[in-house]
């Protein structure tokens, strides 16, 4: 999940938001999400990695090939595409170009036009707790 934010926002504020979101997702839907980076805790669940927000943290950029069997591709997808997605390895070197040609709209088309900020810490946690169950279908 990539969220475009309008500067200036401090690292601490963004990190607190990302961590609160990850932890709340893991609490609300523990069968689907985890916020712990321990490999055994991640089995069968999506790891919400709020630690990628550190300045020196590495991340895989969109459209890049992963050094794994089948050469999976880091593919940006829209929220609507998630329901039909079989998993994180759905896009590979053998099908990625056909997918790009026929997928229609670009999920990042409006990415840099969206200007948003974060609420204060207390409001942020309340908003996450109030809205998250609806957003993830709980």
PDB file of C-alpha atoms in Angstrom:
ATOM      1  CA  UNK A   1       0.000   0.000   0.000  1.00  0.00           C
ATOM      2  CA  UNK A   2       1.483   3.302  -1.071  1.00  0.00           C
ATOM      3  CA  UNK A   3       0.052   6.541   0.276  1.00  0.00           C
ATOM      4  CA  UNK A   4       0.983   9.875  -1.301  1.00  0.00           C
ATOM      5  CA  UNK A   5       1.378  12.532   1.384  1.00  0.00           C
ATOM      6  CA  UNK A   6       1.859  16.262   1.036  1.00  0.00           C
ATOM      7  CA  UNK A   7       5.006  17.607   2.653  1.00  0.00           C
ATOM      8  CA  UNK A   8       6.069  18.676   5.113  1.00  0.00           C
ATOM      9  CA  UNK A   9       5.409  15.763   7.454  1.00  0.00           C
ATOM     10  CA  UNK A  10       7.963  14.589   9.973  1.00  0.00           C
ATOM     11  CA  UNK A  11       9.356  11.099   9.805  1.00  0.00           C
ATOM     12  CA  UNK A  12       8.053  10.415  13.327  1.00  0.00           C
ATOM     13  CA  UNK A  13       4.487  11.366  12.418  1.00  0.00           C
ATOM     14  CA  UNK A  14       4.418   9.240   9.276  1.00  0.00           C
ATOM     15  CA  UNK A  15       6.072   6.326  11.078  1.00  0.00           C
ATOM     16  CA  UNK A  16       3.538   6.492  13.947  1.00  0.00           C
ATOM     17  CA  UNK A  17       0.702   6.442  11.423  1.00  0.00           C
ATOM     18  CA  UNK A  18       2.150   3.499   9.471  1.00  0.00           C
ATOM     19  CA  UNK A  19       2.773   1.530  12.659  1.00  0.00           C
ATOM     20  CA  UNK A  20      -0.689   2.269  14.082  1.00  0.00           C
ATOM     21  CA  UNK A  21      -2.299   1.224  10.804  1.00  0.00           C
ATOM     22  CA  UNK A  22      -0.299  -2.023  10.621  1.00  0.00           C
ATOM     23  CA  UNK A  23      -1.002  -2.942  14.233  1.00  0.00           C
ATOM     24  CA  UNK A  24      -4.694  -2.162  13.956  1.00  0.00           C
ATOM     25  CA  UNK A  25      -4.991  -4.202  10.753  1.00  0.00           C
ATOM     26  CA  UNK A  26      -3.318  -7.133  12.531  1.00  0.00           C
ATOM     27  CA  UNK A  27      -5.701  -6.777  15.468  1.00  0.00           C
ATOM     28  CA  UNK A  28      -8.912  -6.368  13.471  1.00  0.00           C
ATOM     29  CA  UNK A  29      -8.139  -9.178  11.008  1.00  0.00           C
ATOM     30  CA  UNK A  30      -5.470 -11.363  12.589  1.00  0.00           C
ATOM     31  CA  UNK A  31      -6.349 -14.190  10.201  1.00  0.00           C
ATOM     32  CA  UNK A  32      -5.349 -11.997   7.237  1.00  0.00           C
ATOM     33  CA  UNK A  33      -2.696  -9.528   8.447  1.00  0.00           C
ATOM     34  CA  UNK A  34       0.338  -9.444  10.730  1.00  0.00           C
ATOM     35  CA  UNK A  35       2.527  -6.542  11.801  1.00  0.00           C
ATOM     36  CA  UNK A  36       5.385  -8.658  13.151  1.00  0.00           C
ATOM     37  CA  UNK A  37       8.369  -9.171  10.874  1.00  0.00           C
ATOM     38  CA  UNK A  38       9.173 -12.609  12.359  1.00  0.00           C
ATOM     39  CA  UNK A  39       8.910 -15.151   9.528  1.00  0.00           C
ATOM     40  CA  UNK A  40       6.986 -17.712  11.577  1.00  0.00           C
ATOM     41  CA  UNK A  41       4.354 -15.096  12.497  1.00  0.00           C
ATOM     42  CA  UNK A  42       3.807 -14.269   8.819  1.00  0.00           C
ATOM     43  CA  UNK A  43       2.813 -17.746   7.628  1.00  0.00           C
ATOM     44  CA  UNK A  44      -0.478 -17.548   5.722  1.00  0.00           C
ATOM     45  CA  UNK A  45      -0.977 -13.817   6.329  1.00  0.00           C
ATOM     46  CA  UNK A  46      -0.034 -10.538   4.680  1.00  0.00           C
ATOM     47  CA  UNK A  47       2.806  -8.771   6.474  1.00  0.00           C
ATOM     48  CA  UNK A  48       2.019  -5.059   6.785  1.00  0.00           C
ATOM     49  CA  UNK A  49       5.568  -3.745   6.816  1.00  0.00           C
ATOM     50  CA  UNK A  50       5.522  -0.298   8.382  1.00  0.00           C
ATOM     51  CA  UNK A  51       9.308  -0.515   8.768  1.00  0.00           C
ATOM     52  CA  UNK A  52       9.773   0.326   5.060  1.00  0.00           C
ATOM     53  CA  UNK A  53       9.257   3.957   6.066  1.00  0.00           C
ATOM     54  CA  UNK A  54      12.754   4.344   7.506  1.00  0.00           C
ATOM     55  CA  UNK A  55      14.998   6.572   5.392  1.00  0.00           C
ATOM     56  CA  UNK A  56      17.644   3.852   4.921  1.00  0.00           C
ATOM     57  CA  UNK A  57      15.160   1.005   4.388  1.00  0.00           C
ATOM     58  CA  UNK A  58      15.182  -0.774   1.074  1.00  0.00           C
ATOM     59  CA  UNK A  59      12.090  -1.634  -0.897  1.00  0.00           C
ATOM     60  CA  UNK A  60      11.260  -3.220  -4.224  1.00  0.00           C
ATOM     61  CA  UNK A  61      10.140  -0.613  -6.719  1.00  0.00           C
ATOM     62  CA  UNK A  62       7.005  -1.157  -8.808  1.00  0.00           C
ATOM     63  CA  UNK A  63       7.435  -3.124 -12.034  1.00  0.00           C
ATOM     64  CA  UNK A  64      10.724  -4.685 -10.933  1.00  0.00           C
ATOM     65  CA  UNK A  65      11.468  -8.394 -11.149  1.00  0.00           C
ATOM     66  CA  UNK A  66      12.110 -10.275  -7.910  1.00  0.00           C
ATOM     67  CA  UNK A  67      15.031 -12.697  -7.654  1.00  0.00           C
ATOM     68  CA  UNK A  68      12.772 -15.680  -6.950  1.00  0.00           C
ATOM     69  CA  UNK A  69      11.680 -18.755  -8.930  1.00  0.00           C
ATOM     70  CA  UNK A  70       9.429 -17.741 -11.846  1.00  0.00           C
ATOM     71  CA  UNK A  71      10.712 -14.151 -11.676  1.00  0.00           C
ATOM     72  CA  UNK A  72       7.666 -12.572 -10.009  1.00  0.00           C
ATOM     73  CA  UNK A  73       7.088  -8.881 -10.728  1.00  0.00           C
ATOM     74  CA  UNK A  74       6.278  -6.191  -8.166  1.00  0.00           C
ATOM     75  CA  UNK A  75       3.049  -5.005  -9.790  1.00  0.00           C
ATOM     76  CA  UNK A  76       0.995  -2.037  -8.622  1.00  0.00           C
ATOM     77  CA  UNK A  77      -2.679  -2.940  -8.563  1.00  0.00           C
ATOM     78  CA  UNK A  78      -5.871  -1.039  -7.845  1.00  0.00           C
ATOM     79  CA  UNK A  79      -8.170  -1.832  -4.926  1.00  0.00           C
ATOM     80  CA  UNK A  80     -10.659  -3.298  -7.407  1.00  0.00           C
ATOM     81  CA  UNK A  81      -8.044  -5.730  -8.752  1.00  0.00           C
ATOM     82  CA  UNK A  82      -7.282  -7.177  -5.316  1.00  0.00           C
ATOM     83  CA  UNK A  83     -10.390  -9.385  -5.187  1.00  0.00           C
ATOM     84  CA  UNK A  84      -9.321 -11.311  -8.293  1.00  0.00           C
ATOM     85  CA  UNK A  85      -5.642 -11.550  -7.380  1.00  0.00           C
ATOM     86  CA  UNK A  86      -4.436 -15.055  -6.568  1.00  0.00           C
ATOM     87  CA  UNK A  87      -1.461 -13.843  -4.551  1.00  0.00           C
ATOM     88  CA  UNK A  88       1.720 -11.813  -4.515  1.00  0.00           C
ATOM     89  CA  UNK A  89       3.288 -14.010  -7.212  1.00  0.00           C
ATOM     90  CA  UNK A  90       0.421 -13.612  -9.682  1.00  0.00           C
ATOM     91  CA  UNK A  91       2.545 -11.519 -12.040  1.00  0.00           C
ATOM     92  CA  UNK A  92       5.633 -13.157 -13.494  1.00  0.00           C
ATOM     93  CA  UNK A  93       7.991 -12.622 -16.386  1.00  0.00           C
ATOM     94  CA  UNK A  94       5.853 -14.930 -18.541  1.00  0.00           C
ATOM     95  CA  UNK A  95       2.567 -13.006 -18.077  1.00  0.00           C
ATOM     96  CA  UNK A  96       3.400  -9.456 -17.022  1.00  0.00           C
ATOM     97  CA  UNK A  97       3.466  -7.906 -20.488  1.00  0.00           C
ATOM     98  CA  UNK A  98       0.112  -9.397 -21.466  1.00  0.00           C
ATOM     99  CA  UNK A  99      -1.318  -8.079 -18.200  1.00  0.00           C
ATOM    100  CA  UNK A 100       0.040  -4.574 -18.810  1.00  0.00           C
ATOM    101  CA  UNK A 101      -1.389  -4.466 -22.331  1.00  0.00           C
ATOM    102  CA  UNK A 102      -4.885  -5.515 -21.297  1.00  0.00           C
ATOM    103  CA  UNK A 103      -5.385  -4.126 -17.842  1.00  0.00           C
ATOM    104  CA  UNK A 104      -7.093  -0.854 -18.701  1.00  0.00           C
ATOM    105  CA  UNK A 105      -6.605   1.927 -16.198  1.00  0.00           C
ATOM    106  CA  UNK A 106      -3.315   2.576 -14.455  1.00  0.00           C
ATOM    107  CA  UNK A 107      -3.817   2.282 -10.668  1.00  0.00           C
ATOM    108  CA  UNK A 108      -1.254   5.047 -10.181  1.00  0.00           C
ATOM    109  CA  UNK A 109      -2.653   7.483 -12.750  1.00  0.00           C
ATOM    110  CA  UNK A 110      -3.736  10.029 -10.124  1.00  0.00           C
ATOM    111  CA  UNK A 111      -1.038   9.241  -7.580  1.00  0.00           C
ATOM    112  CA  UNK A 112       0.825  12.555  -7.804  1.00  0.00           C
ATOM    113  CA  UNK A 113      -2.363  14.615  -8.050  1.00  0.00           C
ATOM    114  CA  UNK A 114      -3.608  13.450  -4.656  1.00  0.00           C
ATOM    115  CA  UNK A 115      -2.606  15.826  -1.858  1.00  0.00           C
ATOM    116  CA  UNK A 116      -3.334  14.660   1.653  1.00  0.00           C
ATOM    117  CA  UNK A 117      -1.959  14.901   5.152  1.00  0.00           C
ATOM    118  CA  UNK A 118      -2.307  12.885   8.347  1.00  0.00           C
ATOM    119  CA  UNK A 119      -4.581  13.603  11.302  1.00  0.00           C
ATOM    120  CA  UNK A 120      -3.176  14.205  14.780  1.00  0.00           C
ATOM    121  CA  UNK A 121      -2.117  11.102  16.719  1.00  0.00           C
ATOM    122  CA  UNK A 122      -5.324  10.654  18.761  1.00  0.00           C
ATOM    123  CA  UNK A 123      -7.600  11.345  15.804  1.00  0.00           C
ATOM    124  CA  UNK A 124      -5.443   9.127  13.622  1.00  0.00           C
ATOM    125  CA  UNK A 125      -5.861   6.079  15.861  1.00  0.00           C
ATOM    126  CA  UNK A 126      -9.614   6.714  16.269  1.00  0.00           C
ATOM    127  CA  UNK A 127     -10.044   7.032  12.510  1.00  0.00           C
ATOM    128  CA  UNK A 128      -8.129   3.828  11.868  1.00  0.00           C
ATOM    129  CA  UNK A 129     -10.208   1.934  14.447  1.00  0.00           C
ATOM    130  CA  UNK A 130     -13.480   3.338  13.104  1.00  0.00           C
ATOM    131  CA  UNK A 131     -12.840   2.950   9.378  1.00  0.00           C
ATOM    132  CA  UNK A 132     -10.575  -0.067   9.061  1.00  0.00           C
ATOM    133  CA  UNK A 133     -13.202  -2.805   9.613  1.00  0.00           C
ATOM    134  CA  UNK A 134     -15.351  -1.309   6.848  1.00  0.00           C
ATOM    135  CA  UNK A 135     -12.410  -0.960   4.484  1.00  0.00           C
ATOM    136  CA  UNK A 136     -11.270  -4.567   4.867  1.00  0.00           C
ATOM    137  CA  UNK A 137     -14.769  -6.014   4.902  1.00  0.00           C
ATOM    138  CA  UNK A 138     -15.097  -6.861   8.593  1.00  0.00           C
TER     139      UNK A 138
END
